[in-house]
Amino acid sequence: FLLNYLPYNVEKRQERITFNRRQYEGYVKEFVFESCVADAMPADHPLNLEPDGNWIAFFRDNEILLQINKDCQRLCPDFDFFRRPTEYSCLSLFGKEVPVGVLRRRGETSALQSRSLNKNLAGVTNIIHLPTYAPFQPSHRLSSGLVTQSQRKYAEMDTFYCFNNLMTEIHPNFLRKLDGSREAGLGGQMKILSDLLSKFDNNLCKHFKKIELVPEHFAFRWLSLLLAREFMLPDVLLLWDTLFSDPHRFNLLPYVCCSMLMPIIIELYVFKKNDKLLLNIYNLNVYEKSNMKIMHFLQRIAGIVEN
């Protein structure tokens, strides 16, 4: 319910879940299945340049899939979860009731996709199952057990709405016109982060200015990905729970970024050129430098907010 998918009233949750899952099945039928059936008809040639042609739409969709695949690869390149085959494929697309001609057409067109996409497409479809994992063990590793088989089966449907609600809330961060803003979007969060750094360590701000390093150079990834690449995945989930449950929601994010710099300030002063600092700042692990556990890190954030 922190992402406004489930109502607080427990008695109404099953009704909401059932409605949303049926609605999602309708989306799949309308935008994927019926589209694939239409593509199975020999309407045009692969070299046809008509803007409304089936092949043009196919190539555009592939561009999006390739970008999604690249993003998944960058997010957790060594995480086995993103390389496993999808356990619950969409039966509307690959079930026994799908005509052979449709499946053959998909096989023919898929040959035009890049080899890397074919090899790693399972990662794109598996990412939606991530929230169904039990949180984590004390060893900071994901539990190997899943909650229930039903939750695994419907993970794609449920995650679609959670992700949609999340993006609705943070979409200003992805509007290019707001990148230079000082009030909203990434520009506004950069302004807050700069002010926080100036308040808590003005000497560090002066050092950044001296070597001509602005927060955008290192904090863009932090803010746009909600720190998904900066911590171990179980810690990311705990950090996100903190963001989602905080009354200020994502306005807390610049404070988190400021807290990340505090334990490694001494290391930051070592670098006298911005390119050297930029290359190493992502490798300055907060835990290794300060022996700080995730709960202590969250407590540090609370201290910065209070001050």
PDB file of C-alpha atoms in Angstrom:
ATOM      1  CA  PHE A   1       0.000   0.000   0.000  1.00  0.00           C
ATOM      2  CA  LEU A   2       3.031   2.331   0.147  1.00  0.00           C
ATOM      3  CA  LEU A   3       2.763   2.616  -3.653  1.00  0.00           C
ATOM      4  CA  ASN A   4      -1.018   3.133  -3.487  1.00  0.00           C
ATOM      5  CA  TYR A   5      -1.733  -0.214  -5.131  1.00  0.00           C
ATOM      6  CA  LEU A   6      -3.489  -1.840  -2.189  1.00  0.00           C
ATOM      7  CA  PRO A   7      -6.061   0.039  -0.076  1.00  0.00           C
ATOM      8  CA  TYR A   8      -5.454   0.371   3.641  1.00  0.00           C
ATOM      9  CA  ASN A   9      -8.741  -1.420   4.281  1.00  0.00           C
ATOM     10  CA  VAL A  10      -7.781  -5.101   4.303  1.00  0.00           C
ATOM     11  CA  GLU A  11     -11.306  -6.203   3.397  1.00  0.00           C
ATOM     12  CA  LYS A  12     -11.166  -4.285   0.098  1.00  0.00           C
ATOM     13  CA  ARG A  13      -7.752  -5.501  -1.036  1.00  0.00           C
ATOM     14  CA  GLN A  14      -8.834  -8.712  -2.772  1.00  0.00           C
ATOM     15  CA  GLU A  15     -11.516  -6.843  -4.697  1.00  0.00           C
ATOM     16  CA  ARG A  16      -8.961  -4.280  -5.895  1.00  0.00           C
ATOM     17  CA  ILE A  17      -6.442  -6.975  -6.862  1.00  0.00           C
ATOM     18  CA  THR A  18      -9.025  -8.971  -8.820  1.00  0.00           C
ATOM     19  CA  PHE A  19     -10.203  -5.893 -10.711  1.00  0.00           C
ATOM     20  CA  ASN A  20      -6.681  -4.762 -11.596  1.00  0.00           C
ATOM     21  CA  ARG A  21      -5.581  -8.201 -12.781  1.00  0.00           C
ATOM     22  CA  ARG A  22      -8.594  -8.516 -15.070  1.00  0.00           C
ATOM     23  CA  GLN A  23      -7.931  -5.025 -16.373  1.00  0.00           C
ATOM     24  CA  TYR A  24      -4.321  -5.939 -17.080  1.00  0.00           C
ATOM     25  CA  GLU A  25      -5.407  -9.032 -19.011  1.00  0.00           C
ATOM     26  CA  GLY A  26      -7.460  -6.672 -21.155  1.00  0.00           C
ATOM     27  CA  TYR A  27      -4.381  -4.506 -21.758  1.00  0.00           C
ATOM     28  CA  VAL A  28      -2.375  -7.540 -22.872  1.00  0.00           C
ATOM     29  CA  LYS A  29      -5.142  -8.666 -25.200  1.00  0.00           C
ATOM     30  CA  GLU A  30      -5.571  -5.211 -26.742  1.00  0.00           C
ATOM     31  CA  PHE A  31      -1.994  -3.992 -27.036  1.00  0.00           C
ATOM     32  CA  VAL A  32      -0.012  -7.233 -27.389  1.00  0.00           C
ATOM     33  CA  PHE A  33      -2.049 -10.232 -28.457  1.00  0.00           C
ATOM     34  CA  GLU A  34      -4.362  -8.542 -30.979  1.00  0.00           C
ATOM     35  CA  SER A  35      -1.417  -6.553 -32.305  1.00  0.00           C
ATOM     36  CA  CYS A  36       0.577  -9.753 -32.833  1.00  0.00           C
ATOM     37  CA  VAL A  37      -2.346 -11.389 -34.640  1.00  0.00           C
ATOM     38  CA  ALA A  38      -2.539  -8.393 -36.950  1.00  0.00           C
ATOM     39  CA  ASP A  39       1.209  -8.589 -37.550  1.00  0.00           C
ATOM     40  CA  ALA A  40       0.831 -12.201 -38.629  1.00  0.00           C
ATOM     41  CA  MET A  41      -1.003 -11.067 -41.766  1.00  0.00           C
ATOM     42  CA  PRO A  42       1.297 -10.325 -44.755  1.00  0.00           C
ATOM     43  CA  ALA A  43       0.267  -6.671 -44.931  1.00  0.00           C
ATOM     44  CA  ASP A  44       3.561  -5.174 -46.054  1.00  0.00           C
ATOM     45  CA  HIS A  45       7.242  -5.777 -46.770  1.00  0.00           C
ATOM     46  CA  PRO A  46      10.083  -5.361 -44.221  1.00  0.00           C
ATOM     47  CA  LEU A  47      11.531  -2.557 -46.377  1.00  0.00           C
ATOM     48  CA  ASN A  48       8.218  -0.718 -46.578  1.00  0.00           C
ATOM     49  CA  LEU A  49       8.682   2.853 -45.300  1.00  0.00           C
ATOM     50  CA  GLU A  50       4.999   3.617 -44.738  1.00  0.00           C
ATOM     51  CA  PRO A  51       4.680   5.170 -41.237  1.00  0.00           C
ATOM     52  CA  ASP A  52       1.636   3.051 -40.383  1.00  0.00           C
ATOM     53  CA  GLY A  53       3.095  -0.242 -41.625  1.00  0.00           C
ATOM     54  CA  ASN A  54       3.346  -3.310 -39.405  1.00  0.00           C
ATOM     55  CA  TRP A  55       7.084  -3.653 -39.952  1.00  0.00           C
ATOM     56  CA  ILE A  56       7.755  -0.021 -39.041  1.00  0.00           C
ATOM     57  CA  ALA A  57       5.867  -0.564 -35.781  1.00  0.00           C
ATOM     58  CA  PHE A  58       7.848  -3.757 -35.217  1.00  0.00           C
ATOM     59  CA  PHE A  59      11.183  -1.971 -35.604  1.00  0.00           C
ATOM     60  CA  ARG A  60      10.069   0.825 -33.273  1.00  0.00           C
ATOM     61  CA  ASP A  61       9.024  -1.688 -30.643  1.00  0.00           C
ATOM     62  CA  ASN A  62      12.397  -3.395 -30.965  1.00  0.00           C
ATOM     63  CA  GLU A  63      14.198  -0.115 -30.320  1.00  0.00           C
ATOM     64  CA  ILE A  64      12.284   0.227 -27.064  1.00  0.00           C
ATOM     65  CA  LEU A  65      13.015  -3.384 -26.103  1.00  0.00           C
ATOM     66  CA  LEU A  66      16.703  -2.904 -26.806  1.00  0.00           C
ATOM     67  CA  GLN A  67      16.794   0.161 -24.560  1.00  0.00           C
ATOM     68  CA  ILE A  68      14.978  -1.712 -21.790  1.00  0.00           C
ATOM     69  CA  ASN A  69      17.441  -4.555 -22.169  1.00  0.00           C
ATOM     70  CA  LYS A  70      20.400  -2.175 -21.864  1.00  0.00           C
ATOM     71  CA  ASP A  71      18.907  -0.603 -18.753  1.00  0.00           C
ATOM     72  CA  CYS A  72      18.431  -4.025 -17.159  1.00  0.00           C
ATOM     73  CA  GLN A  73      21.992  -5.000 -18.010  1.00  0.00           C
ATOM     74  CA  ARG A  74      23.368  -1.848 -16.397  1.00  0.00           C
ATOM     75  CA  LEU A  75      21.216  -2.112 -13.291  1.00  0.00           C
ATOM     76  CA  CYS A  76      22.327  -5.557 -12.086  1.00  0.00           C
ATOM     77  CA  PRO A  77      24.710  -7.040 -14.672  1.00  0.00           C
ATOM     78  CA  ASP A  78      25.883  -9.916 -12.459  1.00  0.00           C
ATOM     79  CA  PHE A  79      22.583 -10.753 -10.805  1.00  0.00           C
ATOM     80  CA  ASP A  80      21.362 -14.237 -11.740  1.00  0.00           C
ATOM     81  CA  PHE A  81      17.745 -13.209 -11.272  1.00  0.00           C
ATOM     82  CA  PHE A  82      17.798 -11.269 -14.540  1.00  0.00           C
ATOM     83  CA  ARG A  83      19.137 -14.196 -16.562  1.00  0.00           C
ATOM     84  CA  ARG A  84      16.690 -16.943 -15.617  1.00  0.00           C
ATOM     85  CA  PRO A  85      13.890 -17.986 -18.008  1.00  0.00           C
ATOM     86  CA  THR A  86      10.457 -16.584 -17.277  1.00  0.00           C
ATOM     87  CA  GLU A  87       8.560 -19.083 -15.160  1.00  0.00           C
ATOM     88  CA  TYR A  88       5.091 -17.758 -15.948  1.00  0.00           C
ATOM     89  CA  SER A  89       4.927 -16.714 -19.593  1.00  0.00           C
ATOM     90  CA  CYS A  90       1.856 -14.985 -20.965  1.00  0.00           C
ATOM     91  CA  LEU A  91      -0.422 -17.815 -22.174  1.00  0.00           C
ATOM     92  CA  SER A  92      -2.259 -15.407 -24.468  1.00  0.00           C
ATOM     93  CA  LEU A  93       0.951 -15.083 -26.475  1.00  0.00           C
ATOM     94  CA  PHE A  94       2.438 -18.571 -26.262  1.00  0.00           C
ATOM     95  CA  GLY A  95      -0.395 -20.869 -25.138  1.00  0.00           C
ATOM     96  CA  LYS A  96      -1.801 -23.846 -27.014  1.00  0.00           C
ATOM     97  CA  GLU A  97      -4.727 -21.793 -28.295  1.00  0.00           C
ATOM     98  CA  VAL A  98      -2.475 -19.450 -30.289  1.00  0.00           C
ATOM     99  CA  PRO A  99      -2.638 -20.276 -34.044  1.00  0.00           C
ATOM    100  CA  VAL A 100       0.460 -21.900 -35.517  1.00  0.00           C
ATOM    101  CA  GLY A 101       0.644 -19.192 -38.178  1.00  0.00           C
ATOM    102  CA  VAL A 102       0.930 -16.510 -35.531  1.00  0.00           C
ATOM    103  CA  LEU A 103       3.738 -18.351 -33.745  1.00  0.00           C
ATOM    104  CA  ARG A 104       5.566 -18.927 -37.043  1.00  0.00           C
ATOM    105  CA  ARG A 105       5.283 -15.254 -37.936  1.00  0.00           C
ATOM    106  CA  ARG A 106       6.759 -14.273 -34.592  1.00  0.00           C
ATOM    107  CA  GLY A 107       9.614 -16.702 -35.119  1.00  0.00           C
ATOM    108  CA  GLU A 108      10.365 -15.204 -38.512  1.00  0.00           C
ATOM    109  CA  THR A 109      10.296 -11.606 -37.336  1.00  0.00           C
ATOM    110  CA  SER A 110      12.304 -12.319 -34.189  1.00  0.00           C
ATOM    111  CA  ALA A 111      15.246 -13.279 -36.407  1.00  0.00           C
ATOM    112  CA  LEU A 112      15.666  -9.573 -37.145  1.00  0.00           C
ATOM    113  CA  GLN A 113      16.261  -8.763 -33.503  1.00  0.00           C
ATOM    114  CA  SER A 114      19.771  -8.368 -32.226  1.00  0.00           C
ATOM    115  CA  ARG A 115      21.450 -11.426 -30.754  1.00  0.00           C
ATOM    116  CA  SER A 116      21.969  -9.708 -27.435  1.00  0.00           C
ATOM    117  CA  LEU A 117      18.269  -8.994 -27.106  1.00  0.00           C
ATOM    118  CA  ASN A 118      17.320 -12.588 -27.886  1.00  0.00           C
ATOM    119  CA  LYS A 119      19.911 -13.832 -25.419  1.00  0.00           C
ATOM    120  CA  ASN A 120      18.848 -11.590 -22.569  1.00  0.00           C
ATOM    121  CA  LEU A 121      15.141 -11.043 -23.194  1.00  0.00           C
ATOM    122  CA  ALA A 122      14.415 -13.275 -20.215  1.00  0.00           C
ATOM    123  CA  GLY A 123      15.994 -10.603 -18.056  1.00  0.00           C
ATOM    124  CA  VAL A 124      13.531  -8.020 -19.343  1.00  0.00           C
ATOM    125  CA  THR A 125      10.554 -10.213 -18.474  1.00  0.00           C
ATOM    126  CA  ASN A 126      11.994 -11.446 -15.178  1.00  0.00           C
ATOM    127  CA  ILE A 127      12.510  -8.007 -13.687  1.00  0.00           C
ATOM    128  CA  ILE A 128       8.786  -7.787 -12.993  1.00  0.00           C
ATOM    129  CA  HIS A 129       8.985 -10.703 -10.536  1.00  0.00           C
ATOM    130  CA  LEU A 130      11.461  -8.972  -8.251  1.00  0.00           C
ATOM    131  CA  PRO A 131       9.023  -7.596  -5.624  1.00  0.00           C
ATOM    132  CA  THR A 132       7.690 -11.084  -4.856  1.00  0.00           C
ATOM    133  CA  TYR A 133      10.884 -12.119  -3.073  1.00  0.00           C
ATOM    134  CA  ALA A 134      10.865 -12.364   0.676  1.00  0.00           C
ATOM    135  CA  PRO A 135      12.766  -9.260   1.860  1.00  0.00           C
ATOM    136  CA  PHE A 136      16.166 -10.582   2.928  1.00  0.00           C
ATOM    137  CA  GLN A 137      18.129 -12.618   5.389  1.00  0.00           C
ATOM    138  CA  PRO A 138      20.512 -11.237   8.034  1.00  0.00           C
ATOM    139  CA  SER A 139      23.339 -12.122   5.665  1.00  0.00           C
ATOM    140  CA  HIS A 140      22.090  -9.381   3.330  1.00  0.00           C
ATOM    141  CA  ARG A 141      21.178 -11.820   0.582  1.00  0.00           C
ATOM    142  CA  LEU A 142      17.821 -12.350  -1.021  1.00  0.00           C
ATOM    143  CA  SER A 143      15.846 -15.238   0.331  1.00  0.00           C
ATOM    144  CA  SER A 144      15.666 -18.158  -2.074  1.00  0.00           C
ATOM    145  CA  GLY A 145      12.024 -18.767  -1.183  1.00  0.00           C
ATOM    146  CA  LEU A 146       9.154 -16.868  -2.722  1.00  0.00           C
ATOM    147  CA  VAL A 147       6.042 -15.803  -0.891  1.00  0.00           C
ATOM    148  CA  THR A 148       3.396 -17.907  -2.654  1.00  0.00           C
ATOM    149  CA  GLN A 149       2.946 -19.497  -6.043  1.00  0.00           C
ATOM    150  CA  SER A 150      -0.058 -17.256  -6.690  1.00  0.00           C
ATOM    151  CA  GLN A 151       1.974 -14.115  -6.072  1.00  0.00           C
ATOM    152  CA  ARG A 152       4.666 -15.378  -8.429  1.00  0.00           C
ATOM    153  CA  LYS A 153       2.089 -16.089 -11.117  1.00  0.00           C
ATOM    154  CA  TYR A 154       0.537 -12.635 -10.943  1.00  0.00           C
ATOM    155  CA  ALA A 155       3.733 -10.706 -10.267  1.00  0.00           C
ATOM    156  CA  GLU A 156       3.737  -9.080 -13.710  1.00  0.00           C
ATOM    157  CA  MET A 157       0.203  -7.756 -13.291  1.00  0.00           C
ATOM    158  CA  ASP A 158       0.738  -6.431  -9.779  1.00  0.00           C
ATOM    159  CA  THR A 159       4.122  -4.916 -10.567  1.00  0.00           C
ATOM    160  CA  PHE A 160       2.688  -3.092 -13.579  1.00  0.00           C
ATOM    161  CA  TYR A 161       0.423  -1.020 -11.339  1.00  0.00           C
ATOM    162  CA  CYS A 162       3.087  -0.471  -8.680  1.00  0.00           C
ATOM    163  CA  PHE A 163       5.533   0.737 -11.322  1.00  0.00           C
ATOM    164  CA  ASN A 164       2.888   2.918 -12.956  1.00  0.00           C
ATOM    165  CA  ASN A 165       2.060   4.575  -9.627  1.00  0.00           C
ATOM    166  CA  LEU A 166       5.747   5.083  -8.885  1.00  0.00           C
ATOM    167  CA  MET A 167       6.449   6.717 -12.255  1.00  0.00           C
ATOM    168  CA  THR A 168       3.381   8.923 -11.897  1.00  0.00           C
ATOM    169  CA  GLU A 169       4.908  10.304  -8.717  1.00  0.00           C
ATOM    170  CA  ILE A 170       8.492  10.799  -9.925  1.00  0.00           C
ATOM    171  CA  HIS A 171       7.895  11.535 -13.621  1.00  0.00           C
ATOM    172  CA  PRO A 172       9.169  15.162 -13.299  1.00  0.00           C
ATOM    173  CA  ASN A 173      12.652  13.648 -12.856  1.00  0.00           C
ATOM    174  CA  PHE A 174      12.464  12.373 -16.428  1.00  0.00           C
ATOM    175  CA  LEU A 175      11.267  15.576 -18.101  1.00  0.00           C
ATOM    176  CA  ARG A 176      14.204  17.058 -19.961  1.00  0.00           C
ATOM    177  CA  LYS A 177      12.793  20.573 -19.758  1.00  0.00           C
ATOM    178  CA  LEU A 178      13.022  20.440 -15.951  1.00  0.00           C
ATOM    179  CA  ASP A 179      16.688  19.376 -15.829  1.00  0.00           C
ATOM    180  CA  GLY A 180      17.745  23.016 -15.587  1.00  0.00           C
ATOM    181  CA  SER A 181      14.957  24.020 -13.239  1.00  0.00           C
ATOM    182  CA  ARG A 182      15.696  25.138  -9.699  1.00  0.00           C
ATOM    183  CA  GLU A 183      12.212  24.338  -8.437  1.00  0.00           C
ATOM    184  CA  ALA A 184      11.083  20.954  -9.804  1.00  0.00           C
ATOM    185  CA  GLY A 185      12.369  17.785 -11.404  1.00  0.00           C
ATOM    186  CA  LEU A 186      16.009  16.739 -11.222  1.00  0.00           C
ATOM    187  CA  GLY A 187      17.087  20.371 -11.328  1.00  0.00           C
ATOM    188  CA  GLY A 188      15.125  21.115  -8.171  1.00  0.00           C
ATOM    189  CA  GLN A 189      16.547  18.104  -6.354  1.00  0.00           C
ATOM    190  CA  MET A 190      20.075  19.065  -7.415  1.00  0.00           C
ATOM    191  CA  LYS A 191      19.473  22.511  -5.909  1.00  0.00           C
ATOM    192  CA  ILE A 192      18.373  20.947  -2.608  1.00  0.00           C
ATOM    193  CA  LEU A 193      21.422  18.662  -2.592  1.00  0.00           C
ATOM    194  CA  SER A 194      23.784  21.582  -3.259  1.00  0.00           C
ATOM    195  CA  ASP A 195      22.229  23.570  -0.418  1.00  0.00           C
ATOM    196  CA  LEU A 196      22.551  20.598   1.939  1.00  0.00           C
ATOM    197  CA  LEU A 197      26.219  20.099   1.092  1.00  0.00           C
ATOM    198  CA  SER A 198      26.865  23.781   1.665  1.00  0.00           C
ATOM    199  CA  LYS A 199      25.121  23.603   5.029  1.00  0.00           C
ATOM    200  CA  PHE A 200      26.776  20.464   6.403  1.00  0.00           C
ATOM    201  CA  ASP A 201      30.253  20.799   4.885  1.00  0.00           C
ATOM    202  CA  ASN A 202      30.946  24.101   3.197  1.00  0.00           C
ATOM    203  CA  ASN A 203      34.619  23.190   2.741  1.00  0.00           C
ATOM    204  CA  LEU A 204      33.611  20.208   0.624  1.00  0.00           C
ATOM    205  CA  CYS A 205      31.482  22.495  -1.531  1.00  0.00           C
ATOM    206  CA  LYS A 206      34.452  24.809  -1.980  1.00  0.00           C
ATOM    207  CA  HIS A 207      36.609  21.826  -2.935  1.00  0.00           C
ATOM    208  CA  PHE A 208      34.042  20.796  -5.555  1.00  0.00           C
ATOM    209  CA  LYS A 209      33.975  24.329  -6.961  1.00  0.00           C
ATOM    210  CA  LYS A 210      37.759  24.470  -7.017  1.00  0.00           C
ATOM    211  CA  ILE A 211      38.002  21.348  -9.156  1.00  0.00           C
ATOM    212  CA  GLU A 212      34.905  22.399 -11.139  1.00  0.00           C
ATOM    213  CA  LEU A 213      32.763  19.479 -10.061  1.00  0.00           C
ATOM    214  CA  VAL A 214      29.017  20.075  -9.795  1.00  0.00           C
ATOM    215  CA  PRO A 215      26.561  17.661  -8.107  1.00  0.00           C
ATOM    216  CA  GLU A 216      25.011  16.848 -11.480  1.00  0.00           C
ATOM    217  CA  HIS A 217      28.181  14.971 -12.418  1.00  0.00           C
ATOM    218  CA  PHE A 218      27.749  12.293  -9.755  1.00  0.00           C
ATOM    219  CA  ALA A 219      24.227  12.682  -8.345  1.00  0.00           C
ATOM    220  CA  PHE A 220      22.305  12.401 -11.615  1.00  0.00           C
ATOM    221  CA  ARG A 221      22.434   8.599 -11.450  1.00  0.00           C
ATOM    222  CA  TRP A 222      21.628   8.591  -7.750  1.00  0.00           C
ATOM    223  CA  LEU A 223      18.516  10.718  -8.130  1.00  0.00           C
ATOM    224  CA  SER A 224      17.198   9.298 -11.395  1.00  0.00           C
ATOM    225  CA  LEU A 225      17.558   5.626 -10.351  1.00  0.00           C
ATOM    226  CA  LEU A 226      16.622   6.149  -6.692  1.00  0.00           C
ATOM    227  CA  LEU A 227      20.039   4.777  -5.681  1.00  0.00           C
ATOM    228  CA  ALA A 228      19.257   1.373  -7.188  1.00  0.00           C
ATOM    229  CA  ARG A 229      22.867   0.899  -8.325  1.00  0.00           C
ATOM    230  CA  GLU A 230      24.619   2.209  -5.229  1.00  0.00           C
ATOM    231  CA  PHE A 231      23.722  -0.476  -2.665  1.00  0.00           C
ATOM    232  CA  MET A 232      23.154  -4.197  -2.437  1.00  0.00           C
ATOM    233  CA  LEU A 233      19.658  -5.067  -3.587  1.00  0.00           C
ATOM    234  CA  PRO A 234      18.259  -5.976  -0.122  1.00  0.00           C
ATOM    235  CA  ASP A 235      19.538  -2.629   1.172  1.00  0.00           C
ATOM    236  CA  VAL A 236      17.944  -0.855  -1.786  1.00  0.00           C
ATOM    237  CA  LEU A 237      14.595  -2.405  -0.875  1.00  0.00           C
ATOM    238  CA  LEU A 238      14.944  -1.263   2.730  1.00  0.00           C
ATOM    239  CA  LEU A 239      15.967   2.205   1.570  1.00  0.00           C
ATOM    240  CA  TRP A 240      12.965   2.389  -0.740  1.00  0.00           C
ATOM    241  CA  ASP A 241      10.673   1.367   2.118  1.00  0.00           C
ATOM    242  CA  THR A 242      12.064   4.349   4.005  1.00  0.00           C
ATOM    243  CA  LEU A 243      11.408   6.691   1.074  1.00  0.00           C
ATOM    244  CA  PHE A 244       7.915   5.375   0.421  1.00  0.00           C
ATOM    245  CA  SER A 245       6.860   5.530   4.070  1.00  0.00           C
ATOM    246  CA  ASP A 246       8.333   8.954   4.839  1.00  0.00           C
ATOM    247  CA  PRO A 247       5.771  11.790   4.974  1.00  0.00           C
ATOM    248  CA  HIS A 248       7.949  13.789   2.563  1.00  0.00           C
ATOM    249  CA  ARG A 249       8.261  10.836   0.188  1.00  0.00           C
ATOM    250  CA  PHE A 250      10.870  11.492  -2.506  1.00  0.00           C
ATOM    251  CA  ASN A 251      11.766  14.917  -1.164  1.00  0.00           C
ATOM    252  CA  LEU A 252      13.885  12.873   1.251  1.00  0.00           C
ATOM    253  CA  LEU A 253      16.096  11.620  -1.589  1.00  0.00           C
ATOM    254  CA  PRO A 254      18.546  14.595  -1.665  1.00  0.00           C
ATOM    255  CA  TYR A 255      19.099  14.095   2.070  1.00  0.00           C
ATOM    256  CA  VAL A 256      19.992  10.466   1.381  1.00  0.00           C
ATOM    257  CA  CYS A 257      22.511  11.544  -1.258  1.00  0.00           C
ATOM    258  CA  CYS A 258      24.055  14.023   1.155  1.00  0.00           C
ATOM    259  CA  SER A 259      24.339  11.283   3.780  1.00  0.00           C
ATOM    260  CA  MET A 260      26.224   9.111   1.308  1.00  0.00           C
ATOM    261  CA  LEU A 261      29.007  11.683   1.038  1.00  0.00           C
ATOM    262  CA  MET A 262      29.467  12.343   4.740  1.00  0.00           C
ATOM    263  CA  PRO A 263      31.332   9.096   5.671  1.00  0.00           C
ATOM    264  CA  ILE A 264      33.773   9.411   2.744  1.00  0.00           C
ATOM    265  CA  ILE A 265      34.634  13.107   2.948  1.00  0.00           C
ATOM    266  CA  ILE A 266      38.317  12.442   3.664  1.00  0.00           C
ATOM    267  CA  GLU A 267      38.625  10.313   0.534  1.00  0.00           C
ATOM    268  CA  LEU A 268      36.931  13.010  -1.553  1.00  0.00           C
ATOM    269  CA  TYR A 269      39.590  15.570  -0.629  1.00  0.00           C
ATOM    270  CA  VAL A 270      42.332  13.308  -2.004  1.00  0.00           C
ATOM    271  CA  PHE A 271      41.322  13.883  -5.617  1.00  0.00           C
ATOM    272  CA  LYS A 272      42.507  17.194  -7.050  1.00  0.00           C
ATOM    273  CA  LYS A 273      40.893  16.807 -10.480  1.00  0.00           C
ATOM    274  CA  ASN A 274      37.213  16.407 -11.173  1.00  0.00           C
ATOM    275  CA  ASP A 275      37.662  13.581 -13.678  1.00  0.00           C
ATOM    276  CA  LYS A 276      39.650  11.521 -11.162  1.00  0.00           C
ATOM    277  CA  LEU A 277      37.096  12.112  -8.430  1.00  0.00           C
ATOM    278  CA  LEU A 278      34.226  11.314 -10.767  1.00  0.00           C
ATOM    279  CA  LEU A 279      35.811   8.020 -11.808  1.00  0.00           C
ATOM    280  CA  ASN A 280      36.315   6.960  -8.204  1.00  0.00           C
ATOM    281  CA  ILE A 281      33.332   8.397  -6.362  1.00  0.00           C
ATOM    282  CA  TYR A 282      31.108   5.442  -7.249  1.00  0.00           C
ATOM    283  CA  ASN A 283      33.762   3.078  -5.892  1.00  0.00           C
ATOM    284  CA  LEU A 284      34.025   4.805  -2.518  1.00  0.00           C
ATOM    285  CA  ASN A 285      31.835   2.285  -0.744  1.00  0.00           C
ATOM    286  CA  VAL A 286      30.103   3.719   2.307  1.00  0.00           C
ATOM    287  CA  TYR A 287      30.168   0.387   4.139  1.00  0.00           C
ATOM    288  CA  GLU A 288      33.837  -0.374   3.512  1.00  0.00           C
ATOM    289  CA  LYS A 289      35.018   3.084   4.546  1.00  0.00           C
ATOM    290  CA  SER A 290      32.917   3.480   7.651  1.00  0.00           C
ATOM    291  CA  ASN A 291      31.838  -0.082   8.585  1.00  0.00           C
ATOM    292  CA  MET A 292      28.319   1.317   8.465  1.00  0.00           C
ATOM    293  CA  LYS A 293      25.315  -0.993   8.226  1.00  0.00           C
ATOM    294  CA  ILE A 294      22.195   0.029   6.367  1.00  0.00           C
ATOM    295  CA  MET A 295      20.230   0.769   9.547  1.00  0.00           C
ATOM    296  CA  HIS A 296      22.997   3.058  10.812  1.00  0.00           C
ATOM    297  CA  PHE A 297      22.980   4.763   7.435  1.00  0.00           C
ATOM    298  CA  LEU A 298      19.230   5.371   7.681  1.00  0.00           C
ATOM    299  CA  GLN A 299      19.725   6.790  11.171  1.00  0.00           C
ATOM    300  CA  ARG A 300      22.312   9.203   9.779  1.00  0.00           C
ATOM    301  CA  ILE A 301      19.744  10.361   7.215  1.00  0.00           C
ATOM    302  CA  ALA A 302      17.247  11.009  10.002  1.00  0.00           C
ATOM    303  CA  GLY A 303      19.848  13.114  11.815  1.00  0.00           C
ATOM    304  CA  ILE A 304      20.471  15.260   8.737  1.00  0.00           C
ATOM    305  CA  VAL A 305      16.743  15.825   8.221  1.00  0.00           C
ATOM    306  CA  GLU A 306      16.261  16.867  11.841  1.00  0.00           C
ATOM    307  CA  ASN A 307      19.083  19.401  11.595  1.00  0.00           C
TER     308      ASN A 307
END
